[in-house]
Short mmCIF file of C-alpha atoms in Angstrom, two decimals:
data_model
loop_
_atom_site.label_atom_id
_atom_site.label_comp_id
_atom_site.label_asym_id
_atom_site.label_seq_id
_atom_site.Cartn_x
_atom_site.Cartn_y
_atom_site.Cartn_z
CA MET A 1 -64.77 36.06 126.98
CA ILE A 2 -62.00 36.73 129.14
CA LYS A 3 -62.23 39.83 131.22
CA SER A 4 -59.44 42.69 130.92
CA LEU A 5 -57.22 43.87 133.75
CA LEU A 6 -58.95 46.97 133.49
CA ASP A 7 -62.53 45.60 133.77
CA ILE A 8 -61.48 43.64 136.82
CA GLU A 9 -59.83 46.64 138.39
CA ILE A 10 -63.11 48.74 137.24
CA ASP A 11 -65.40 46.11 139.07
CA CYS A 12 -63.22 46.02 142.29
CA LEU A 13 -63.65 49.97 142.47
CA LEU A 14 -67.17 49.88 142.14
CA SER A 15 -67.89 46.97 144.85
CA ALA A 16 -65.61 48.62 147.20
CA ILE A 17 -67.73 51.95 146.71
CA THR A 18 -70.73 50.39 146.67
CA GLU A 19 -70.16 48.80 150.01
CA ARG A 20 -68.18 51.35 151.78
CA TYR A 21 -70.65 54.44 150.60
CA GLY A 22 -73.78 52.93 149.07
CA TYR A 23 -73.48 54.30 145.69
CA ASP A 24 -73.91 51.51 143.24
CA PHE A 25 -72.49 52.37 139.91
CA ARG A 26 -72.37 48.19 138.99
CA ASN A 27 -75.44 48.93 136.57
CA TYR A 28 -74.17 51.81 135.15
CA ALA A 29 -73.44 51.78 131.10
CA ARG A 30 -70.04 50.14 131.44
CA ALA A 31 -68.69 51.81 128.08
CA SER A 32 -69.15 55.59 129.15
CA LEU A 33 -68.60 54.88 132.59
CA LYS A 34 -65.26 53.61 132.05
CA ARG A 35 -64.12 56.56 129.90
CA ARG A 36 -65.14 58.75 132.69
CA ILE A 37 -63.36 56.63 135.05
CA GLN A 38 -60.22 56.73 132.80
CA ASN A 39 -60.54 60.53 132.54
CA TYR A 40 -60.29 60.89 136.17
CA LEU A 41 -57.51 58.75 136.65
CA THR A 42 -55.66 61.45 134.27
CA VAL A 43 -56.39 63.97 136.41
CA SER A 44 -55.53 62.02 139.58
CA ASP A 45 -52.21 61.42 140.54
CA CYS A 46 -52.80 57.40 139.93
CA ASN A 47 -51.49 55.27 137.12
CA HIS A 48 -53.84 52.42 137.52
CA VAL A 49 -57.58 52.27 138.48
CA SER A 50 -56.77 49.94 141.31
CA GLU A 51 -54.51 52.57 143.09
CA LEU A 52 -57.80 54.23 143.38
CA ILE A 53 -59.45 51.86 145.23
CA PRO A 54 -57.40 52.77 148.72
CA LYS A 55 -57.99 56.18 148.14
CA VAL A 56 -61.53 56.69 147.56
CA LEU A 57 -61.93 54.00 150.55
CA HIS A 58 -60.03 55.97 153.34
CA ASP A 59 -60.63 59.34 151.89
CA LYS A 60 -64.02 60.70 151.80
CA GLU A 61 -63.24 64.04 150.33
CA CYS A 62 -61.43 62.05 147.38
CA PHE A 63 -64.73 60.08 147.21
CA ALA A 64 -66.60 63.11 146.74
CA LYS A 65 -64.46 64.21 144.14
CA PHE A 66 -64.83 61.17 142.22
CA LEU A 67 -68.22 61.28 142.88
CA SER A 68 -68.92 64.49 141.43
CA ASN A 69 -66.61 63.24 138.10
CA MET A 70 -68.84 60.37 137.64
CA SER A 71 -72.21 62.02 137.82
CA VAL A 72 -73.17 64.22 134.96
CA THR A 73 -74.41 67.68 135.12
CA VAL A 74 -74.67 68.85 131.34
CA THR A 75 -77.92 70.81 131.58
CA GLU A 76 -79.36 74.08 130.80
CA MET A 77 -82.79 76.06 130.82
CA PHE A 78 -85.31 74.70 128.76
CA ARG A 79 -82.84 72.16 127.05
CA ASP A 80 -84.67 71.00 124.12
CA PRO A 81 -87.12 73.76 123.57
CA LEU A 82 -89.30 71.67 121.65
CA VAL A 83 -89.99 69.47 124.25
CA PHE A 84 -90.82 72.20 126.88
CA LYS A 85 -93.28 73.65 123.89
CA SER A 86 -94.75 70.28 123.80
CA ILE A 87 -95.24 70.21 127.44
CA ARG A 88 -96.67 73.63 127.41
CA GLU A 89 -99.23 73.02 124.92
CA ASP A 90 -99.92 69.11 124.88
CA ILE A 91 -99.70 67.99 128.75
CA LEU A 92 -100.16 71.29 131.05
CA PRO A 93 -103.63 71.66 129.28
CA LYS A 94 -104.49 67.96 130.63
CA LEU A 95 -103.37 68.44 133.92
CA LYS A 96 -105.65 71.28 134.47
CA THR A 97 -108.59 69.35 136.08
CA TYR A 98 -106.42 68.45 138.97
CA SER A 99 -106.80 70.32 142.04
CA ARG A 100 -103.11 69.42 143.08
CA ILE A 101 -100.47 68.60 140.66
CA ASN A 102 -97.23 66.53 141.68
CA VAL A 103 -94.49 67.08 139.16
CA TRP A 104 -91.30 64.77 139.91
CA HIS A 105 -87.99 65.60 138.33
CA ALA A 106 -85.85 62.79 138.66
CA GLY A 107 -81.76 63.62 138.27
CA CYS A 108 -82.46 67.21 138.10
CA ALA A 109 -78.51 67.96 138.54
CA THR A 110 -78.06 71.60 138.88
CA GLY A 111 -81.89 72.42 138.67
CA GLU A 112 -82.11 74.55 135.03
CA GLU A 113 -84.84 72.44 133.77
CA VAL A 114 -86.66 72.33 137.41
CA TYR A 115 -86.92 75.95 137.40
CA SER A 116 -87.95 75.80 133.53
CA MET A 117 -90.86 73.70 134.71
CA ALA A 118 -92.02 75.72 137.15
CA ILE A 119 -91.98 79.04 134.69
CA LEU A 120 -94.37 76.75 132.46
CA LEU A 121 -96.59 76.22 135.08
CA GLU A 122 -96.68 79.62 136.39
CA GLU A 123 -97.43 80.93 132.80
CA GLU A 124 -99.94 78.27 132.36
CA GLY A 125 -101.76 79.29 135.47
CA LEU A 126 -100.78 76.06 137.50
CA LEU A 127 -98.23 76.93 139.62
CA GLY A 128 -100.23 77.60 142.34
CA ARG A 129 -101.63 73.96 143.09
CA ALA A 130 -98.65 72.33 141.97
CA HIS A 131 -95.56 71.15 143.80
CA ILE A 132 -92.04 70.00 142.12
CA TYR A 133 -90.12 67.59 144.04
CA ALA A 134 -86.76 67.82 142.08
CA THR A 135 -84.19 65.04 143.40
CA ASP A 136 -80.77 63.59 142.69
CA PHE A 137 -78.26 61.64 144.19
CA ASN A 138 -75.55 64.23 143.64
CA ALA A 139 -75.53 66.56 147.00
CA LYS A 140 -72.99 69.18 145.62
CA SER A 141 -75.43 69.52 142.47
CA LEU A 142 -78.75 69.71 144.60
CA ALA A 143 -77.08 72.45 146.71
CA THR A 144 -76.53 74.28 143.33
CA ALA A 145 -80.01 73.58 142.36
CA LYS A 146 -81.78 74.91 145.61
CA GLU A 147 -80.09 78.51 145.40
CA GLY A 148 -80.93 78.57 141.90
CA ILE A 149 -78.20 81.01 141.40
CA TYR A 150 -76.68 80.54 137.53
CA PRO A 151 -73.87 82.61 135.61
CA ALA A 152 -74.91 85.61 133.88
CA GLU A 153 -73.41 84.59 130.81
CA ASN A 154 -75.76 81.77 130.24
CA VAL A 155 -78.47 84.00 130.23
CA GLN A 156 -78.81 85.02 126.64
CA LEU A 157 -79.11 81.13 125.53
CA TYR A 158 -81.74 80.57 128.38
CA THR A 159 -83.80 83.59 126.90
CA ARG A 160 -83.41 82.25 123.34
CA ASN A 161 -84.59 78.62 124.47
CA TYR A 162 -87.52 80.23 126.76
CA LEU A 163 -88.80 81.98 123.52
CA LYS A 164 -88.52 78.85 121.58
CA ALA A 165 -90.36 77.03 124.10
CA GLY A 166 -93.20 79.38 123.70
CA GLY A 167 -92.36 81.63 126.71
CA LYS A 168 -95.61 84.10 127.30
CA SER A 169 -93.87 86.87 129.22
CA SER A 170 -90.28 88.10 129.16
CA PHE A 171 -87.62 85.73 130.82
CA SER A 172 -86.28 88.70 132.87
CA ASP A 173 -89.23 88.21 134.76
CA TYR A 174 -88.17 85.16 136.61
CA TYR A 175 -84.56 86.04 137.94
CA GLN A 176 -83.05 89.14 139.71
CA ALA A 177 -80.10 90.00 137.78
CA ASN A 178 -76.41 90.53 139.20
CA TYR A 179 -73.14 91.48 137.49
CA GLU A 180 -72.18 87.88 137.43
CA SER A 181 -75.18 85.94 137.98
CA ALA A 182 -79.12 85.48 138.01
CA LYS A 183 -80.85 84.60 140.65
CA MET A 184 -84.13 82.68 140.34
CA LYS A 185 -87.06 84.29 141.86
CA ASP A 186 -88.32 82.96 145.20
CA SER A 187 -91.80 82.55 143.88
CA LEU A 188 -90.64 79.64 141.65
CA ARG A 189 -88.21 78.35 144.44
CA GLU A 190 -91.25 78.05 146.94
CA LYS A 191 -93.06 75.30 144.83
CA ILE A 192 -90.00 72.97 144.72
CA THR A 193 -88.66 70.66 147.00
CA PHE A 194 -85.30 69.68 146.67
CA ALA A 195 -84.21 66.62 148.06
CA SER A 196 -81.70 63.67 147.65
CA HIS A 197 -82.81 60.65 146.14
CA ASN A 198 -81.24 57.78 144.42
CA LEU A 199 -82.71 56.09 141.61
CA ILE A 200 -81.02 52.80 141.98
CA SER A 201 -81.79 52.30 145.72
CA ASP A 202 -84.43 54.43 146.73
CA GLN A 203 -88.21 54.11 146.06
CA VAL A 204 -91.54 55.86 145.10
CA PHE A 205 -92.38 58.60 147.56
CA ALA A 206 -95.43 60.00 146.18
CA GLU A 207 -97.95 59.85 143.31
CA MET A 208 -97.09 61.72 140.38
CA ASN A 209 -99.04 63.62 137.30
CA LEU A 210 -95.84 64.34 135.55
CA VAL A 211 -92.48 62.70 135.89
CA LEU A 212 -89.30 64.29 133.69
CA CYS A 213 -86.35 62.19 133.69
CA ARG A 214 -84.04 63.38 130.86
CA ASN A 215 -80.50 62.13 130.01
CA VAL A 216 -80.45 60.33 132.84
CA LEU A 217 -81.26 56.72 131.43
CA ILE A 218 -78.85 56.71 128.99
CA TYR A 219 -75.96 56.40 131.43
CA PHE A 220 -77.80 53.20 132.58
CA ASP A 221 -77.47 49.96 131.16
CA LYS A 222 -80.80 47.92 130.20
CA VAL A 223 -81.23 46.16 133.52
CA LEU A 224 -81.23 49.36 135.35
CA GLN A 225 -82.92 51.43 132.73
CA ASP A 226 -85.79 49.12 133.10
CA ARG A 227 -85.90 48.73 137.03
CA VAL A 228 -85.94 53.02 136.95
CA LEU A 229 -88.94 52.77 134.26
CA GLU A 230 -90.92 50.63 136.48
CA LEU A 231 -90.22 53.14 139.46
CA PHE A 232 -91.74 55.95 137.22
CA SER A 233 -94.63 53.73 135.96
CA ASP A 234 -95.56 53.02 139.49
CA SER A 235 -95.20 56.39 140.86
CA LEU A 236 -97.44 57.84 138.20
CA VAL A 237 -101.22 58.22 138.57
CA SER A 238 -103.40 56.45 136.24
CA ARG A 239 -103.11 58.71 132.82
CA GLY A 240 -100.05 60.41 134.10
CA PHE A 241 -97.28 61.68 131.98
CA LEU A 242 -93.56 60.57 131.42
CA VAL A 243 -90.92 63.01 129.61
CA LEU A 244 -87.49 61.28 128.66
CA GLY A 245 -84.34 62.55 127.03
CA ASP A 246 -84.89 63.02 123.29
CA LYS A 247 -82.79 59.98 122.72
CA GLU A 248 -84.26 57.55 125.46
CA ALA A 249 -87.18 55.84 123.74
CA ILE A 250 -89.04 53.12 126.14
CA LYS A 251 -89.84 51.10 122.78
CA TYR A 252 -87.28 48.63 123.75
CA SER A 253 -87.98 48.67 127.63
CA ILE A 254 -89.94 46.50 130.09
CA VAL A 255 -92.63 49.48 130.40
CA LYS A 256 -93.45 49.60 126.67
CA ASP A 257 -97.18 48.60 127.18
CA ASP A 258 -97.82 50.88 130.07
CA PHE A 259 -97.34 54.05 128.02
CA GLU A 260 -98.44 55.47 124.77
CA ALA A 261 -96.94 58.11 122.96
CA VAL A 262 -97.64 61.63 123.14
CA SER A 263 -94.98 62.35 120.80
CA GLU A 264 -92.53 59.58 119.80
CA ARG A 265 -90.05 62.18 118.37
CA LEU A 266 -89.69 63.97 121.61
CA LYS A 267 -90.03 61.17 123.91
CA THR A 268 -93.12 62.38 125.80
CA TYR A 269 -95.45 59.47 127.20
CA ARG A 270 -98.70 59.03 128.75
CA LYS A 271 -99.29 56.24 130.86
CA VAL A 272 -102.42 54.02 129.41
CA LEU A 273 -105.51 52.77 131.57
CA HIS A 274 -105.25 49.37 132.52
CA VAL A 275 -108.04 47.18 132.29
CA MET B 1 -63.84 38.53 108.15
CA PHE B 2 -64.43 41.42 110.00
CA ASP B 3 -67.13 42.09 112.41
CA ALA B 4 -67.55 45.91 112.51
CA VAL B 5 -66.10 48.95 110.54
CA VAL B 6 -66.00 52.26 112.32
CA ILE B 7 -65.67 55.27 110.15
CA GLY B 8 -64.46 58.86 111.72
CA VAL B 9 -65.16 61.75 109.37
CA SER B 10 -65.29 65.64 109.80
CA MET B 11 -65.16 68.40 107.23
CA GLY B 12 -66.06 67.36 103.65
CA GLY B 13 -67.51 64.08 105.42
CA LEU B 14 -70.86 64.18 103.46
CA GLN B 15 -69.49 64.33 100.52
CA ALA B 16 -67.02 61.57 101.08
CA LEU B 17 -69.51 59.42 102.39
CA LYS B 18 -71.46 60.19 98.87
CA VAL B 19 -68.60 58.57 97.10
CA ILE B 20 -68.30 55.55 99.39
CA LEU B 21 -71.83 54.30 100.20
CA PRO B 22 -72.98 53.48 96.82
CA ARG B 23 -70.16 51.06 96.78
CA LEU B 24 -71.85 48.85 99.40
CA PRO B 25 -74.75 46.08 98.72
CA LYS B 26 -77.96 45.86 100.68
CA ASN B 27 -77.37 43.45 103.00
CA PHE B 28 -73.64 43.99 103.14
CA ALA B 29 -71.97 41.44 105.71
CA ILE B 30 -70.27 43.86 107.84
CA PRO B 31 -72.10 46.51 109.87
CA VAL B 32 -70.77 50.22 109.30
CA ILE B 33 -70.66 52.65 112.00
CA VAL B 34 -69.94 56.25 111.27
CA VAL B 35 -69.50 59.28 113.48
CA LEU B 36 -69.66 62.63 111.36
CA HIS B 37 -69.22 66.01 113.18
CA GLN B 38 -72.01 68.15 112.69
CA SER B 39 -73.49 70.98 113.99
CA THR B 40 -76.11 70.56 116.71
CA THR B 41 -78.07 73.28 115.29
CA ILE B 42 -79.27 70.92 112.24
CA ASP B 43 -82.04 68.61 112.88
CA SER B 44 -80.75 65.11 113.34
CA SER B 45 -82.54 63.97 110.07
CA LEU B 46 -79.18 63.26 108.29
CA ALA B 47 -79.78 59.42 108.29
CA VAL B 48 -83.27 60.20 106.74
CA LEU B 49 -81.87 62.10 104.02
CA LEU B 50 -79.02 59.71 103.31
CA ASN B 51 -81.52 56.68 103.65
CA GLY B 52 -82.66 55.81 100.11
CA MET B 53 -80.01 57.23 98.33
CA PHE B 54 -77.78 54.22 98.14
CA GLU B 55 -78.73 50.55 98.21
CA ILE B 56 -77.62 49.89 101.88
CA ASP B 57 -79.66 50.85 104.70
CA VAL B 58 -78.71 54.07 106.71
CA LYS B 59 -80.09 54.70 109.75
CA GLU B 60 -79.48 56.88 113.12
CA ALA B 61 -77.56 54.79 115.87
CA GLU B 62 -80.16 54.22 118.75
CA LEU B 63 -79.92 53.82 122.33
CA ASN B 64 -79.86 50.14 123.25
CA GLU B 65 -79.81 48.90 119.81
CA LYS B 66 -78.45 45.76 118.79
CA ILE B 67 -75.73 46.20 116.09
CA GLU B 68 -76.37 44.19 113.00
CA ALA B 69 -75.19 43.82 109.46
CA GLY B 70 -76.97 45.15 106.46
CA TYR B 71 -76.90 48.62 108.30
CA VAL B 72 -74.60 51.95 108.03
CA TYR B 73 -75.39 53.59 111.46
CA LEU B 74 -75.05 57.11 112.06
CA SER B 75 -73.78 59.24 114.80
CA SER B 76 -76.81 61.43 116.19
CA PRO B 77 -75.47 65.35 116.74
CA GLY B 78 -74.64 66.48 120.22
CA TYR B 79 -74.26 62.84 121.67
CA HIS B 80 -71.31 60.87 122.09
CA LEU B 81 -71.72 57.18 120.34
CA LEU B 82 -70.35 54.20 122.07
CA ILE B 83 -70.21 50.43 121.80
CA GLU B 84 -70.98 48.19 124.66
CA GLN B 85 -69.37 44.58 124.97
CA ASP B 86 -72.36 43.09 123.97
CA LYS B 87 -72.60 44.92 120.61
CA THR B 88 -75.31 47.64 121.57
CA PHE B 89 -75.10 51.30 121.18
CA ALA B 90 -74.89 53.45 124.13
CA LEU B 91 -74.93 57.53 124.04
CA SER B 92 -73.36 60.07 126.63
CA ILE B 93 -73.44 63.43 126.80
CA ASP B 94 -70.57 63.80 128.51
CA PRO B 95 -68.07 66.78 128.01
CA PRO B 96 -66.83 67.20 124.23
CA GLU B 97 -63.56 65.50 123.47
CA ASN B 98 -61.22 67.29 120.89
CA PHE B 99 -63.78 69.82 120.84
CA SER B 100 -66.29 67.44 119.63
CA ILE B 101 -69.45 65.93 120.25
CA PRO B 102 -69.78 62.72 119.26
CA SER B 103 -66.11 62.43 119.07
CA ILE B 104 -64.53 59.88 116.97
CA ASP B 105 -62.10 58.84 119.55
CA VAL B 106 -64.84 57.81 121.97
CA LEU B 107 -66.59 55.52 119.28
CA PHE B 108 -63.17 54.16 118.51
CA GLU B 109 -61.87 53.45 121.81
CA SER B 110 -65.37 51.83 122.98
CA ALA B 111 -65.43 49.88 119.54
CA ALA B 112 -61.81 48.39 119.82
CA GLU B 113 -62.79 47.14 123.34
CA ALA B 114 -65.97 45.53 121.96
CA TYR B 115 -64.74 44.17 118.96
CA GLY B 116 -61.00 43.63 119.38
CA ASP B 117 -59.04 42.34 116.01
CA GLY B 118 -62.59 42.09 114.46
CA LEU B 119 -62.77 45.70 113.89
CA VAL B 120 -61.76 48.11 111.08
CA GLY B 121 -61.09 51.51 111.97
CA ILE B 122 -61.24 54.08 108.82
CA ILE B 123 -60.04 57.98 109.32
CA LEU B 124 -61.41 60.22 106.38
CA THR B 125 -61.56 63.87 105.85
CA GLY B 126 -61.38 66.21 108.48
CA ALA B 127 -59.98 69.46 109.83
CA ASN B 128 -59.14 68.54 113.39
CA ALA B 129 -57.16 66.03 115.01
CA ASP B 130 -60.11 64.06 116.57
CA GLY B 131 -59.84 60.22 115.72
CA SER B 132 -56.19 59.75 115.71
CA GLN B 133 -55.77 58.64 119.25
CA GLY B 134 -58.96 56.40 118.63
CA LEU B 135 -57.26 54.61 115.52
CA LYS B 136 -54.41 53.98 117.53
CA VAL B 137 -56.38 52.19 119.99
CA VAL B 138 -58.17 50.30 117.08
CA GLY B 139 -54.70 48.88 116.12
CA GLN B 140 -53.48 48.37 119.62
CA HIS B 141 -56.26 46.17 120.33
CA GLY B 142 -55.43 44.12 116.51
CA GLY B 143 -57.94 45.85 114.51
CA LEU B 144 -57.14 46.98 111.16
CA THR B 145 -56.26 50.69 110.80
CA VAL B 146 -57.11 52.49 107.49
CA VAL B 147 -56.79 56.16 106.77
CA GLN B 148 -58.02 58.02 103.54
CA ALA B 149 -55.10 59.08 101.39
CA PRO B 150 -54.64 63.01 102.31
CA ASN B 151 -54.05 64.16 99.04
CA THR B 152 -57.60 63.01 98.35
CA ALA B 153 -59.14 64.60 101.13
CA GLU B 154 -60.91 68.06 101.21
CA ALA B 155 -59.47 68.55 104.62
CA LYS B 156 -55.96 66.86 105.19
CA VAL B 157 -55.74 67.33 109.04
CA MET B 158 -57.68 64.68 110.21
CA PRO B 159 -56.24 61.98 108.06
CA GLU B 160 -52.52 63.28 108.32
CA ALA B 161 -53.04 63.35 112.32
CA ALA B 162 -54.08 59.73 112.11
CA ILE B 163 -51.23 58.63 110.20
CA ALA B 164 -48.65 60.58 112.42
CA ALA B 165 -50.45 58.93 115.55
CA ALA B 166 -51.26 55.40 114.79
CA GLU B 167 -49.70 52.39 113.22
CA VAL B 168 -51.41 52.81 109.86
CA ARG B 169 -52.15 49.52 107.87
CA HIS B 170 -53.71 50.91 104.75
CA ILE B 171 -53.91 54.26 102.96
CA VAL B 172 -56.51 54.37 100.71
CA PRO B 173 -57.38 57.32 97.96
CA LEU B 174 -61.11 58.09 98.16
CA ASP B 175 -62.06 56.81 95.11
CA GLU B 176 -60.97 53.45 95.93
CA MET B 177 -62.23 53.44 99.56
CA GLY B 178 -65.75 51.89 98.68
CA GLU B 179 -64.18 49.00 96.93
CA PHE B 180 -61.83 48.53 100.04
CA ILE B 181 -64.68 48.15 102.16
CA LEU B 182 -66.52 45.85 100.15
CA ARG B 183 -63.40 43.58 99.92
CA LEU B 184 -63.21 43.43 103.59
CA ALA B 185 -66.14 40.80 103.40
CA ASP B 186 -64.56 38.57 101.53
CA ASP B 187 -61.20 38.98 103.57
CA VAL B 188 -60.60 35.53 105.67
CA GLY B 189 -57.29 36.81 107.34
#
């Protein structure tokens, strides 16, 4: 099949970015990446994707803008509350026997789900011996996550989600309210390490009991999905848990035999014992 | 013969599908892919609900799934549905387009690139203009453009917007749409 002109331009742009900055988008799911690039084109003053190439190569600020447009940050606290309820009821009880519990939140974006996880651990009496590693490749998102300050207008939704996720206390216990913002409590933040990590190029960095990576894999092509799932499998201890986004089944993937479903519907999995 | 049919539908969509889909036989030779605007608060079991009501199998379009004949694939609430060049499904939770996620434009434009002139795009009843840009792109790639006759639509806005925006080849009343799709499988042109 003959490549379209647009695809040629996009290939050139992605190669240029990989070589110049080390961010490799070449194995992203192409259809949605293409759409995001085209949308970025309409807000830039370029008519063709190829015109973006010199701009992102020579102008670091232009690249930073491009980067934040390419990475996805749609998230909320206790997004898909039933998943968090299942983590609380089906997964955390099985982690209680460990003296130290390592949680990796991969692709944490602006951090809402990381604080959600910390709250769950706190309410189940596990936060003291837990540590959450929250990683993303997007420095801007990570800075927001580290601050832990969110618009007050979102608190109502978060509170509803918290209750649906089986919240045991009051969501307002976990933040300091201001007129316009809610700042997450330091006691939660102390147990979280926010760090830059690129799922495409970086390696495993610690043994994990629980890995969460939600709605990140949908943006990767099949090859990259498999590679990242293998990374998670390698990172997990025997009988460790993996939580994916609610459309991210592992049944078509290379690691499907490494895991059993805790709940196939909620996309929660547990690593099997290998004989 | 055509390689795929994409359908975009919003307000009144469920009723329209219940008129169209009974006309399609099990193992219909062309895969049918539907974006239906739904509220995200409802559980995504619409495919489960519809499957078994008709001869043809209805299922939710899944990430990485290979698109095959014999199925009507439905979008999931809260996710854009896209088609990759290798004729597999992709999903995204990028911002809504035309206030819609899933957006009909997003499906149609990716489908047009994947299937080119082997694609049929059909816009049905709906109360906003999502899909009209997508249908235009389907036509630009050589695909067949079809719109439900607005006077047979529960909500006219979507079909009228599509007729205004795109080069529409066929305007088909709702009660003839099933038969129309059925005949696409015999079409050698």
